[in-house]
Coordinates of C-alpha atoms in Angstrom, one line a residue:
M27 CA 61.6 -35.5 121.3
R28 CA 63.8 -38.6 121.6
P29 CA 66.6 -38.6 124.2
L30 CA 70.1 -38.0 123.0
L31 CA 72.8 -40.6 123.4
I32 CA 76.2 -38.9 123.4
V33 CA 79.6 -40.6 123.3
A34 CA 81.9 -37.6 123.5
S35 CA 82.1 -35.0 126.2
T36 CA 82.4 -32.2 123.6
A37 CA 78.8 -32.9 122.5
L38 CA 77.4 -33.4 126.0
A39 CA 76.3 -29.8 126.4
L40 CA 73.7 -30.3 123.7
T41 CA 71.7 -32.6 126.0
V42 CA 71.4 -29.8 128.6
P43 CA 68.5 -27.3 128.6
A44 CA 69.5 -23.8 127.4
A45 CA 69.1 -22.3 130.9
A46 CA 71.9 -24.6 132.1
F47 CA 74.4 -22.9 129.8
A48 CA 74.1 -19.7 131.7
D49 CA 77.5 -18.4 133.0
H50 CA 79.2 -15.1 133.6
H51 CA 80.4 -14.9 130.0
G52 CA 77.0 -14.9 128.4
G53 CA 77.3 -18.4 126.9
G54 CA 73.8 -19.4 127.9
H55 CA 72.3 -16.4 126.1
A56 CA 74.2 -17.3 122.9
A57 CA 73.1 -20.9 123.0
H58 CA 69.5 -19.8 123.6
K59 CA 69.6 -17.4 120.7
E60 CA 71.0 -20.1 118.4
Q61 CA 68.1 -22.4 119.4
E62 CA 65.6 -19.6 118.7
A63 CA 67.1 -19.1 115.3
I64 CA 66.9 -22.7 114.4
A65 CA 63.3 -22.9 115.7
A66 CA 62.4 -19.8 113.6
A67 CA 63.9 -21.5 110.5
V68 CA 61.9 -24.7 111.1
A69 CA 58.8 -22.6 111.4
A70 CA 59.5 -20.5 108.3
P71 CA 56.2 -19.8 106.3
T72 CA 58.0 -20.7 103.1
R73 CA 58.3 -24.4 104.0
T74 CA 55.8 -26.6 102.2
P75 CA 53.1 -28.4 104.2
A76 CA 54.2 -31.8 102.9
N77 CA 57.7 -31.3 104.2
I78 CA 56.4 -30.0 107.5
A79 CA 54.4 -33.2 108.0
R80 CA 57.6 -35.2 108.0
D81 CA 59.2 -33.2 110.8
Q82 CA 57.9 -35.9 113.2
Y83 CA 60.4 -38.4 111.5
R84 CA 63.3 -36.0 110.8
H85 CA 63.4 -33.8 113.9
P86 CA 65.1 -30.9 112.1
A87 CA 65.5 -28.5 115.1
E88 CA 66.9 -31.2 117.4
T89 CA 69.2 -32.5 114.6
L90 CA 70.6 -29.2 113.6
A91 CA 71.2 -28.3 117.3
F92 CA 73.0 -31.6 117.9
F93 CA 75.3 -30.8 114.9
G94 CA 75.9 -27.4 116.4
V95 CA 74.7 -25.4 113.4
K96 CA 74.8 -21.7 114.0
P97 CA 73.0 -19.0 111.9
G98 CA 76.2 -17.2 110.8
D99 CA 78.0 -20.4 109.8
T100 CA 79.2 -21.4 106.3
V101 CA 77.2 -24.5 105.8
V102 CA 77.4 -27.0 103.0
E103 CA 74.4 -29.3 102.3
L104 CA 75.5 -32.2 100.2
W105 CA 73.1 -33.7 97.6
P106 CA 70.0 -31.6 98.7
G107 CA 67.8 -33.6 96.3
G108 CA 64.2 -32.2 96.7
G109 CA 65.4 -29.6 99.1
W110 CA 63.7 -30.9 102.3
Y111 CA 66.5 -29.5 104.5
T112 CA 67.2 -26.6 102.2
E113 CA 63.8 -25.2 103.2
V114 CA 65.2 -24.9 106.7
L115 CA 68.8 -24.1 106.1
A116 CA 68.1 -21.2 103.6
P117 CA 66.1 -19.1 106.1
L118 CA 68.6 -19.9 108.8
A119 CA 71.5 -18.7 106.7
K120 CA 69.6 -15.6 105.6
A121 CA 68.6 -14.6 109.1
G122 CA 72.1 -15.0 110.4
R123 CA 73.9 -13.7 107.4
G124 CA 75.6 -17.0 107.0
T125 CA 76.6 -18.8 103.8
L126 CA 74.8 -21.8 102.4
Y127 CA 76.3 -24.1 99.7
A128 CA 74.3 -26.7 97.8
A129 CA 76.8 -29.3 96.5
A130 CA 75.8 -32.2 94.3
P131 CA 76.5 -33.8 90.9
W132 CA 76.7 -31.1 88.3
E133 CA 74.2 -30.0 87.2
R134 CA 71.4 -32.5 87.5
G135 CA 71.7 -32.7 91.3
L136 CA 71.2 -28.9 91.6
N137 CA 68.2 -28.5 89.3
R138 CA 65.6 -28.1 92.1
I139 CA 67.7 -25.5 93.9
K140 CA 68.1 -23.6 90.7
E141 CA 64.4 -23.6 90.1
W142 CA 63.8 -22.2 93.6
Q143 CA 66.4 -19.5 93.0
G144 CA 64.4 -18.4 90.0
A145 CA 61.1 -18.5 91.8
N146 CA 62.2 -17.0 95.1
A147 CA 65.5 -15.1 94.7
D148 CA 65.1 -13.3 98.0
L149 CA 65.3 -16.5 100.0
Y150 CA 67.3 -18.9 97.8
G151 CA 69.2 -16.6 95.5
G152 CA 72.2 -16.5 97.9
I153 CA 72.8 -20.2 97.9
K154 CA 76.1 -21.0 96.3
L155 CA 76.2 -24.0 93.9
A156 CA 79.1 -26.5 93.8
E157 CA 79.9 -29.8 92.3
F158 CA 80.2 -32.8 94.7
P159 CA 82.1 -35.0 94.3
N160 CA 84.2 -32.5 92.4
A161 CA 86.0 -33.7 89.3
G162 CA 88.1 -30.5 88.9
T163 CA 86.2 -28.7 86.1
N164 CA 83.1 -27.2 87.8
P165 CA 82.8 -24.9 90.9
K166 CA 83.6 -26.6 94.2
V167 CA 83.4 -25.7 97.8
P168 CA 86.7 -24.0 98.6
D169 CA 89.1 -25.9 100.8
A170 CA 89.0 -25.0 104.5
S171 CA 86.0 -22.7 104.0
A172 CA 83.1 -24.5 105.7
D173 CA 82.1 -24.5 109.4
V174 CA 79.6 -27.4 108.9
V175 CA 79.0 -30.0 106.2
L176 CA 75.7 -31.8 106.4
T177 CA 74.5 -34.9 104.5
F178 CA 71.1 -36.4 105.0
R179 CA 70.5 -40.0 103.8
N180 CA 73.1 -39.9 101.1
V181 CA 76.1 -42.0 102.1
H182 CA 74.3 -45.2 100.8
N183 CA 74.2 -43.5 97.3
W184 CA 77.9 -43.0 97.4
R185 CA 78.3 -46.6 98.5
F186 CA 76.4 -47.8 95.5
G187 CA 79.2 -46.4 93.4
G188 CA 81.8 -48.5 95.3
A189 CA 84.0 -48.2 98.4
D190 CA 86.6 -46.1 96.5
N191 CA 83.9 -43.6 95.5
T192 CA 82.7 -43.4 99.1
A193 CA 86.2 -42.9 100.4
N194 CA 86.8 -40.1 97.9
A195 CA 83.6 -38.4 99.0
F196 CA 84.7 -38.3 102.6
K197 CA 88.2 -37.0 101.6
Q198 CA 86.6 -34.1 99.7
I199 CA 84.4 -33.3 102.7
F200 CA 87.4 -33.3 105.0
A201 CA 89.2 -30.8 102.6
M202 CA 86.3 -28.3 102.5
L203 CA 86.0 -28.0 106.3
K204 CA 87.9 -25.6 108.4
P205 CA 90.1 -27.1 111.1
G206 CA 87.7 -27.8 114.0
G207 CA 84.7 -27.9 111.6
T208 CA 81.9 -30.4 111.9
L209 CA 80.5 -33.1 109.6
G210 CA 76.9 -34.1 110.4
V211 CA 75.6 -37.4 109.0
V212 CA 72.1 -38.8 109.1
E213 CA 71.7 -42.2 107.4
H214 CA 69.5 -45.2 107.2
R215 CA 70.9 -47.6 109.8
L216 CA 71.7 -51.3 109.1
N217 CA 72.0 -53.6 112.1
E218 CA 75.6 -54.4 112.9
S219 CA 74.8 -58.1 112.8
D220 CA 73.5 -58.0 109.2
D221 CA 75.4 -59.0 106.2
A222 CA 77.5 -56.0 105.0
A223 CA 76.5 -56.9 101.4
K224 CA 73.2 -55.3 102.1
E225 CA 74.9 -51.9 102.1
E226 CA 75.3 -52.3 98.3
K227 CA 71.6 -52.5 97.6
S228 CA 69.2 -52.0 100.5
G229 CA 69.8 -48.3 101.2
Y230 CA 70.9 -49.1 104.8
M231 CA 74.5 -48.6 106.1
K232 CA 76.1 -49.9 109.3
E233 CA 77.3 -47.2 111.7
S234 CA 80.6 -48.9 111.9
S235 CA 81.0 -48.6 108.1
I236 CA 80.4 -44.9 108.1
I237 CA 82.6 -44.3 111.1
A238 CA 85.4 -46.3 109.3
F239 CA 85.1 -44.2 106.1
A240 CA 85.1 -40.9 108.1
E241 CA 88.0 -41.9 110.3
A242 CA 90.0 -43.0 107.2
A243 CA 89.6 -39.5 105.8
G244 CA 90.9 -38.0 109.0
F245 CA 87.7 -37.3 111.0
K246 CA 87.2 -38.0 114.7
L247 CA 83.8 -39.2 116.0
A248 CA 82.5 -36.5 118.3
G249 CA 79.1 -37.9 119.2
R250 CA 76.1 -39.9 118.2
S251 CA 72.4 -39.4 118.9
E252 CA 69.2 -41.4 118.8
I253 CA 67.1 -38.4 117.7
N254 CA 66.2 -40.1 114.4
A255 CA 66.0 -43.7 115.6
N256 CA 62.9 -45.8 114.8
P257 CA 62.9 -49.2 116.6
Q258 CA 59.8 -50.2 114.5
D259 CA 61.9 -50.4 111.3
T260 CA 62.6 -54.1 110.7
K261 CA 65.0 -53.4 107.8
D262 CA 64.2 -56.7 106.1
Y263 CA 62.2 -55.5 103.1
E264 CA 62.6 -56.9 99.6
K265 CA 62.7 -53.5 98.1
G266 CA 65.0 -52.0 100.7
V267 CA 64.5 -48.8 102.7
W268 CA 62.3 -47.5 99.9
T269 CA 59.5 -49.8 101.1
L270 CA 58.9 -47.3 103.9
P271 CA 57.6 -43.7 103.6
P272 CA 58.0 -41.5 101.8
A273 CA 58.8 -43.8 98.8
L274 CA 56.3 -46.6 99.6
R275 CA 57.5 -48.7 96.6
E276 CA 55.1 -51.5 97.4
G277 CA 52.3 -49.2 96.4
E278 CA 49.0 -50.2 98.0
T279 CA 50.4 -53.6 99.2
D280 CA 50.6 -53.4 103.0
R281 CA 50.6 -49.7 102.7
A282 CA 48.9 -49.1 106.1
K283 CA 51.6 -51.4 107.7
Y284 CA 54.5 -49.4 106.3
V285 CA 52.9 -46.0 107.1
A286 CA 52.4 -47.2 110.7
I287 CA 56.1 -48.0 110.9
G288 CA 57.0 -44.6 109.6
E289 CA 60.3 -43.5 108.1
S290 CA 63.5 -45.5 108.5
D291 CA 65.6 -46.1 111.6
R292 CA 68.5 -43.6 111.2
M293 CA 71.8 -43.0 112.8
T294 CA 72.8 -39.4 113.6
L295 CA 76.6 -39.0 113.8
K296 CA 78.7 -36.0 114.5
F297 CA 82.4 -35.9 113.3
V298 CA 85.0 -33.2 113.7
K299 CA 88.0 -32.3 111.6
P300 CA 90.9 -32.0 114.1
A301 CA 92.0 -28.4 114.7
S302 CA 95.6 -29.3 114.1

């Protein structure tokens, strides 16, 4: 496990072992139970072996704990794609009687989730489907309904559609969260010294850019973590972040080199919607 680097006192408790939470009000017990629930979801037998093999790069248990995800929460996963995190979030929501939304472009961005709902209704049938960004005609995540919104390696895709598109996405996320709710962002990290034009094609984003989009929408930065950092990622590839696993767009060319680097260097940012 990589050490956490926290910039806000509200997130500091996540760096402390569960036993240190113990107090006369039972807070330590609650935190321990939440950690156990996340660990059980990560260990769910329904997860595919190929996805489990990537835990070493994505650190799902540590990441979800950093974002403060609890089993009974209403959680929104934006643009779930192939469902890597959905395999963890679905059993977590089911065990805790929480609510899980999958929100993506309607309907193509939800096809994998719909396939899973048909194949395993017991686990995935309860996932609610919503359009994101929402254009006003299809189901959306209701305003002020979510405890946590999560997006994993998606902000660069919104950025490809332009700065206005990205700003709109953050505004819609802000609207769907309850006051005091959390936005968790994991994204491929561009060096702050690099040309910002790389954000439009490389798949990498600067931390400062994402923080600026979030703050413009009304969010406050609550913490940042190095859980998903990878200092071996040089970020200078002709074919962008997709040069690295799992895409490996160079095929067999320098394959061993890129496999040895592993998946991209990633920022892990926690934002909150002010309570008032």
